[in-house]
Short mmCIF file of C-alpha atoms in Angstrom, two decimals:
data_model
loop_
_atom_site.label_atom_id
_atom_site.label_comp_id
_atom_site.label_asym_id
_atom_site.label_seq_id
_atom_site.Cartn_x
_atom_site.Cartn_y
_atom_site.Cartn_z
CA MET A 1 61.44 13.37 152.23
CA ASP A 2 61.93 16.94 153.42
CA ASN A 3 65.18 18.37 154.76
CA ARG A 4 64.11 18.12 158.37
CA GLU A 5 63.41 14.41 158.03
CA LEU A 6 66.71 13.81 156.24
CA LEU A 7 68.68 15.73 158.86
CA ASN A 8 66.99 13.80 161.65
CA ARG A 9 67.94 10.57 159.97
CA VAL A 10 71.52 11.75 159.51
CA VAL A 11 71.72 12.47 163.22
CA ASP A 12 70.38 8.98 163.89
CA GLY A 13 73.18 7.52 161.80
CA ASP A 14 71.45 6.93 158.46
CA GLU A 15 74.14 7.30 155.80
CA ARG A 16 71.62 6.98 152.98
CA ALA A 17 69.92 10.13 154.24
CA TRP A 18 73.26 11.92 154.03
CA GLU A 19 73.70 10.77 150.44
CA LYS A 20 70.24 12.11 149.64
CA LEU A 21 71.25 15.50 151.04
CA VAL A 22 74.42 15.47 148.96
CA GLU A 23 72.40 14.56 145.87
CA ARG A 24 69.91 17.33 146.55
CA PHE A 25 72.36 20.14 147.29
CA ALA A 26 75.70 19.29 145.63
CA GLY A 27 74.83 21.38 142.58
CA LEU A 28 73.79 24.36 144.67
CA VAL A 29 76.97 24.37 146.78
CA TRP A 30 79.03 24.02 143.62
CA SER A 31 77.23 26.91 141.85
CA VAL A 32 77.71 29.25 144.78
CA ALA A 33 81.37 28.30 145.22
CA ARG A 34 81.96 28.72 141.46
CA SER A 35 80.41 32.16 141.48
CA PHE A 36 83.45 33.48 143.37
CA ARG A 37 85.85 32.68 140.56
CA LEU A 38 88.49 31.17 142.80
CA SER A 39 91.18 28.83 141.59
CA ALA A 40 90.12 25.22 141.11
CA ALA A 41 91.96 24.17 144.27
CA SER A 42 90.32 26.86 146.39
CA THR A 43 86.89 26.15 144.95
CA ASP A 44 87.43 22.55 146.05
CA ASP A 45 88.41 23.73 149.53
CA VAL A 46 85.27 25.82 149.81
CA VAL A 47 82.97 23.02 148.68
CA GLN A 48 84.60 20.45 150.95
CA THR A 49 84.47 22.75 153.95
CA VAL A 50 80.77 23.40 153.42
CA TRP A 51 80.03 19.66 153.54
CA LEU A 52 82.19 19.15 156.60
CA ARG A 53 80.31 22.02 158.25
CA LEU A 54 76.97 20.47 157.44
CA ALA A 55 78.17 17.12 158.80
CA GLU A 56 79.17 18.63 162.12
CA HIS A 57 76.11 20.89 162.29
CA SER A 58 73.53 18.36 161.17
CA ALA A 59 71.97 18.22 164.63
CA ARG A 60 72.02 22.00 164.94
CA ILE A 61 70.35 23.30 161.79
CA ARG A 62 67.64 25.55 163.18
CA GLU A 63 65.61 26.03 160.02
CA PRO A 64 65.79 22.90 157.86
CA ASP A 65 63.42 24.53 155.36
CA ARG A 66 66.13 27.06 154.69
CA LEU A 67 68.97 24.59 154.33
CA ALA A 68 69.72 25.85 150.81
CA SER A 69 70.26 29.30 152.25
CA TRP A 70 72.42 27.95 155.10
CA LEU A 71 74.64 26.07 152.65
CA ALA A 72 74.93 29.07 150.33
CA THR A 73 75.83 31.41 153.18
CA THR A 74 78.38 28.96 154.53
CA ALA A 75 79.94 28.71 151.06
CA ARG A 76 80.04 32.51 150.82
CA ASN A 77 81.77 32.82 154.18
CA GLU A 78 84.34 30.18 153.29
CA ALA A 79 85.00 31.82 149.93
CA LEU A 80 85.55 35.17 151.65
CA ARG A 81 87.96 33.54 154.06
CA VAL A 82 89.94 32.24 151.11
CA ILE A 83 89.86 35.59 149.34
CA ARG A 84 90.65 37.73 152.36
CA GLY A 85 92.59 35.21 154.37
CA HIS A 86 95.89 36.48 155.56
CA SER A 87 97.42 33.15 154.80
CA ARG A 88 98.13 32.79 151.14
CA LEU A 89 96.74 29.35 150.99
CA ARG A 90 96.72 29.29 147.23
CA PRO A 91 98.90 31.89 145.57
CA SER A 92 96.52 32.25 142.65
CA ASP A 93 93.60 33.58 144.67
CA THR A 94 93.03 37.27 144.47
CA ILE A 95 89.89 39.25 144.02
CA ASP A 96 90.85 41.31 141.03
CA ASP A 97 93.49 39.28 139.26
CA HIS A 98 91.90 36.77 137.00
CA SER A 99 94.97 36.02 134.95
CA GLU A 100 95.12 32.64 136.67
CA PRO A 101 92.62 30.29 135.17
CA THR A 102 89.58 29.67 137.30
CA ALA A 103 88.27 26.16 137.72
CA SER A 104 87.41 26.25 134.06
CA SER A 105 86.80 29.17 131.79
CA ILE A 106 83.45 29.20 130.10
CA GLU A 107 85.22 29.93 126.83
CA ASP A 108 87.02 26.60 126.99
CA LEU A 109 84.02 24.50 127.69
CA VAL A 110 82.62 22.49 124.90
CA THR A 111 79.15 21.35 124.12
CA ASP A 112 77.90 20.08 120.82
CA ASP A 113 74.51 21.59 121.36
CA VAL A 114 74.30 24.71 119.21
CA THR A 115 71.76 26.53 121.34
CA LEU A 116 73.50 25.84 124.63
CA ARG A 117 76.78 26.85 123.00
CA ALA A 118 75.24 30.16 121.94
CA VAL A 119 73.91 30.79 125.43
CA LEU A 120 77.31 30.05 126.95
CA ASP A 121 79.08 32.29 124.45
CA ALA A 122 76.71 35.10 125.33
CA PHE A 123 77.18 34.42 129.04
CA ALA A 124 80.97 34.57 128.68
CA GLN A 125 80.70 38.10 127.28
CA LEU A 126 78.90 39.41 130.33
CA SER A 127 80.71 41.24 133.12
CA ASP A 128 81.97 39.25 136.12
CA ASP A 129 79.22 40.74 138.27
CA ASP A 130 76.52 39.72 135.83
CA GLN A 131 77.93 36.22 135.52
CA ARG A 132 78.07 35.84 139.27
CA PHE A 133 74.53 37.06 139.69
CA LEU A 134 73.19 34.75 137.00
CA ARG A 135 75.02 31.76 138.43
CA LEU A 136 73.29 32.34 141.75
CA LEU A 137 69.92 32.73 140.02
CA CYS A 138 70.44 29.43 138.18
CA ALA A 139 71.21 27.43 141.30
CA VAL A 140 69.13 24.30 141.81
CA PRO A 141 67.27 24.10 144.14
CA PRO A 142 66.70 27.85 143.70
CA LEU A 143 67.87 30.39 146.26
CA ASP A 144 65.36 32.93 147.50
CA TYR A 145 65.93 36.63 146.84
CA GLN A 146 66.75 37.27 150.47
CA THR A 147 69.66 34.84 150.34
CA ILE A 148 70.90 36.15 147.00
CA ALA A 149 70.77 39.68 148.38
CA GLU A 150 72.83 38.60 151.39
CA LEU A 151 75.34 36.74 149.26
CA LEU A 152 75.89 39.77 147.06
CA GLY A 153 75.63 42.37 149.80
CA ARG A 154 72.84 44.17 147.95
CA PRO A 155 69.45 45.35 149.10
CA ILE A 156 66.74 42.78 148.53
CA GLY A 157 64.64 45.26 146.56
CA SER A 158 67.34 45.50 143.90
CA ILE A 159 67.38 41.78 143.10
CA GLY A 160 64.24 41.68 140.95
CA PRO A 161 65.15 44.65 138.75
CA THR A 162 68.80 43.52 138.44
CA ARG A 163 67.63 40.06 137.44
CA ALA A 164 65.53 41.52 134.63
CA ARG A 165 68.38 43.71 133.36
CA CYS A 166 70.92 40.90 133.57
CA ILE A 167 68.77 38.49 131.62
CA GLU A 168 68.04 41.16 129.03
CA ARG A 169 71.77 41.72 128.51
CA LEU A 170 72.25 37.98 128.11
CA ARG A 171 69.39 37.77 125.61
CA ARG A 172 70.79 40.59 123.49
CA LEU A 173 74.14 38.86 123.22
CA LEU A 174 72.57 35.80 121.66
CA PRO A 175 73.44 35.65 117.98
CA ALA A 176 70.62 36.30 115.54
CA GLY A 177 68.97 33.11 114.46
CA THR A 178 69.36 31.36 117.79
CA ASP A 179 66.09 29.75 118.66
CA PRO A 180 66.12 28.94 122.34
CA LYS A 181 62.50 27.84 122.26
CA GLU A 182 63.60 24.71 120.50
CA ARG A 183 65.57 23.59 123.53
CA LEU A 184 62.83 24.20 126.01
CA THR A 185 60.28 21.76 124.75
CA MET B 1 60.33 32.96 119.24
CA THR B 2 61.16 35.16 122.21
CA VAL B 3 61.84 33.41 125.47
CA ASN B 4 60.73 34.93 128.72
CA ASP B 5 63.07 35.55 131.64
CA ASP B 6 62.34 32.29 133.41
CA GLU B 7 62.93 30.31 130.25
CA MET B 8 66.16 32.16 129.60
CA LEU B 9 67.42 31.29 133.08
CA GLU B 10 66.30 27.71 132.69
CA LEU B 11 68.29 27.50 129.48
CA LEU B 12 71.39 29.07 131.01
CA GLY B 13 71.13 26.78 134.03
CA ARG B 14 70.90 23.79 131.77
CA ALA B 15 73.90 24.99 129.74
CA LEU B 16 76.05 25.56 132.82
CA ARG B 17 75.14 22.19 134.29
CA THR B 18 76.00 20.54 130.98
CA VAL B 19 79.47 22.01 130.67
CA GLU B 20 80.45 22.32 134.30
CA PRO B 21 78.79 19.57 136.28
CA VAL B 22 79.83 19.05 139.88
CA PRO B 23 83.17 17.25 139.65
CA ASP B 24 83.10 13.63 140.78
CA HIS B 25 85.82 14.11 143.35
CA LEU B 26 83.70 16.75 145.09
CA ILE B 27 80.66 14.49 145.17
CA HIS B 28 82.94 11.87 146.63
CA ALA B 29 84.30 14.30 149.24
CA ALA B 30 80.79 15.43 150.13
CA ARG B 31 79.70 11.84 150.71
CA GLY B 32 82.86 11.23 152.72
CA ALA B 33 82.15 14.19 155.01
CA TRP B 34 79.59 11.89 156.61
CA ALA B 35 82.42 10.26 158.53
CA TRP B 36 83.10 13.56 160.30
CA ARG B 37 79.78 14.05 162.00
CA THR B 38 80.31 15.23 165.52
CA ILE B 39 78.29 12.95 167.71
CA ASP B 40 79.87 12.71 171.11
CA GLU B 41 82.10 15.73 171.14
CA GLU B 42 80.89 19.15 171.90
CA LEU B 43 81.31 21.63 169.05
CA ALA B 44 83.36 24.80 169.44
CA GLU B 45 82.01 27.31 166.94
CA LEU B 46 84.14 29.77 165.07
CA VAL B 47 83.04 33.09 166.56
CA PHE B 48 85.86 35.34 165.38
CA ASP B 49 88.12 35.25 162.36
CA SER B 50 90.37 38.20 161.60
CA ALA B 51 90.28 37.13 157.95
CA LEU B 52 86.62 38.15 157.80
CA GLU B 53 87.10 41.35 159.78
CA SER B 54 89.75 42.89 157.56
CA SER B 55 87.92 45.11 155.14
CA GLY B 56 89.06 43.23 152.10
CA VAL B 57 92.58 44.51 152.51
CA ARG B 58 95.08 41.75 152.83
CA SER B 59 97.57 42.42 155.54
CA GLU B 60 100.77 40.51 155.04
CA ASP B 61 102.37 41.12 158.41
CA THR B 62 99.58 40.32 160.78
CA ALA B 63 98.95 36.76 161.82
CA ARG B 64 95.41 35.53 161.32
CA GLN B 65 93.56 35.10 164.56
CA LEU B 66 90.58 32.90 165.22
CA THR B 67 88.43 32.21 168.24
CA PHE B 68 86.38 29.04 168.70
CA ARG B 69 83.87 28.98 171.51
CA SER B 70 82.06 26.17 173.26
CA PRO B 71 80.14 26.40 176.52
CA GLY B 72 83.11 25.00 178.46
CA VAL B 73 86.21 26.34 176.78
CA GLU B 74 87.40 28.99 174.37
CA ILE B 75 90.18 28.17 171.93
CA GLU B 76 92.25 31.10 170.73
CA VAL B 77 94.29 30.35 167.64
CA MET B 78 96.90 32.30 165.75
CA VAL B 79 98.18 31.19 162.35
CA VAL B 80 101.75 32.29 161.79
CA GLU B 81 103.15 32.17 158.28
CA GLY B 82 106.78 32.00 157.30
CA GLY B 83 108.98 28.93 157.04
CA GLY B 84 105.96 26.67 157.28
CA ARG B 85 102.59 27.35 158.80
CA ARG B 86 102.57 27.41 162.59
CA ILE B 87 99.44 27.18 164.66
CA VAL B 88 99.83 28.74 168.08
CA GLY B 89 96.93 28.45 170.44
CA GLN B 90 95.70 28.90 173.97
CA LEU B 91 92.80 27.49 175.93
CA VAL B 92 90.69 29.77 178.08
CA PRO B 93 90.37 28.94 180.91
CA ALA B 94 93.90 27.56 180.98
CA GLN B 95 94.19 23.82 181.45
CA GLU B 96 96.83 21.16 180.99
CA VAL B 97 95.25 18.75 178.53
CA THR B 98 95.84 17.07 175.19
CA VAL B 99 95.02 18.93 171.98
CA GLU B 100 94.71 17.15 168.64
CA LEU B 101 95.06 18.64 165.19
CA THR B 102 93.22 16.63 162.54
CA GLY B 103 93.74 17.20 158.82
CA ASP B 104 91.14 16.37 156.20
CA ASP B 105 93.33 13.45 155.15
CA GLY B 106 92.73 11.98 158.60
CA ALA B 107 96.26 12.66 159.86
CA VAL B 108 96.27 13.49 163.56
CA GLU B 109 98.93 15.27 165.60
CA GLU B 110 98.88 15.60 169.35
CA ARG B 111 100.23 18.18 171.78
CA ARG B 112 100.08 18.62 175.51
CA THR B 113 99.19 22.16 176.57
CA ASP B 114 101.38 23.91 179.11
CA ARG B 115 100.30 25.38 182.45
CA LEU B 116 98.87 28.44 180.70
CA GLY B 117 96.88 26.30 178.27
CA ARG B 118 99.20 27.07 175.35
CA PHE B 119 100.07 24.75 172.48
CA THR B 120 101.92 24.95 169.17
CA PHE B 121 101.80 22.94 165.97
CA ASP B 122 104.62 23.57 163.55
CA HIS B 123 104.26 22.87 159.85
CA ALA B 124 100.48 22.59 159.77
CA SER B 125 99.24 21.53 156.36
CA ALA B 126 96.97 23.52 154.06
CA GLY B 127 93.32 22.58 153.68
CA GLN B 128 90.71 21.86 156.30
CA VAL B 129 91.74 21.20 159.86
CA ARG B 130 90.07 20.93 163.18
CA LEU B 131 91.29 20.99 166.75
CA THR B 132 90.02 18.68 169.45
CA VAL B 133 90.58 19.43 173.11
CA HIS B 134 90.43 16.43 175.39
CA GLY B 135 89.45 18.08 178.64
CA GLU B 136 88.41 16.54 181.92
CA SER B 137 84.74 16.82 181.07
CA GLY B 138 85.02 15.25 177.61
CA ALA B 139 86.14 16.23 174.13
CA VAL B 140 85.45 19.54 172.40
CA SER B 141 86.09 19.88 168.66
CA THR B 142 86.30 23.05 166.64
CA GLU B 143 84.40 23.44 163.40
CA TRP B 144 86.35 22.40 160.33
CA THR B 145 88.21 25.42 159.13
CA VAL B 146 90.53 26.19 156.26
CA LEU B 147 93.62 27.76 157.78
#
């Protein structure tokens, strides 16, 4: 069922359709919110606000095909509100002070899978900008370049080349002997 | 042996989803947002937020100002910090009506606006809130907003 159909059903009062939307886009909203490296509490606020916004706007989404983009943009705006908000909602939120732990540091996360572990270790060594960019590129369902460009405030033409450079940096940080191919079959 | 760019991203995506899946409480909250669909009320959209205008510089002294607009009424809101969070607002055009403040926990507070359409909520909680104006021609609710 496409987004338009699901939204129509939501407007008609079909709660199952809403759950389908949540299932389809929860990961995307989470990835975008996480990319801002806010505190865990503020990341929660951003995610929750996005879903409340969709609930109240469900009858007003003009381009259902671009719902992923709408959700991502809404998450970006809410994150900026938290970051720039005059009210210090959560004392730990600042743009440049990462001494407070974010929702979870990649370094602390554990997986038994050797290859995934290696990829995460490499990822953790990248700059904040690279990590943010890659998080957005990994979102499922995928975001189009136009949306990613808007989220990052960069020209759309720069997204392709930056993507290639970012991935190359990630690849070079993989320890010798890692065989990612194994995981992809 | 070498993986191409798409495969590399696929692998990273898989790794990130493995170690930081969407937390259950957020899935739960997302499902619960269903209850907050606006069906009968008109929606007042957030059309101005001083928090987004400031060029990334946090100003400690200035109160945050927001404007919500619906076809029938404009709701001007100021968030004043210090000794608890106060929400001071005004309806344009001015009208003497009831204004509700709803928190994301479902708690509702009510105020009557004065002759100039002004209202105040002291000690507003953190998190998402929305205002509902019960005017003569029906209810108007603002978008959910983190104040």
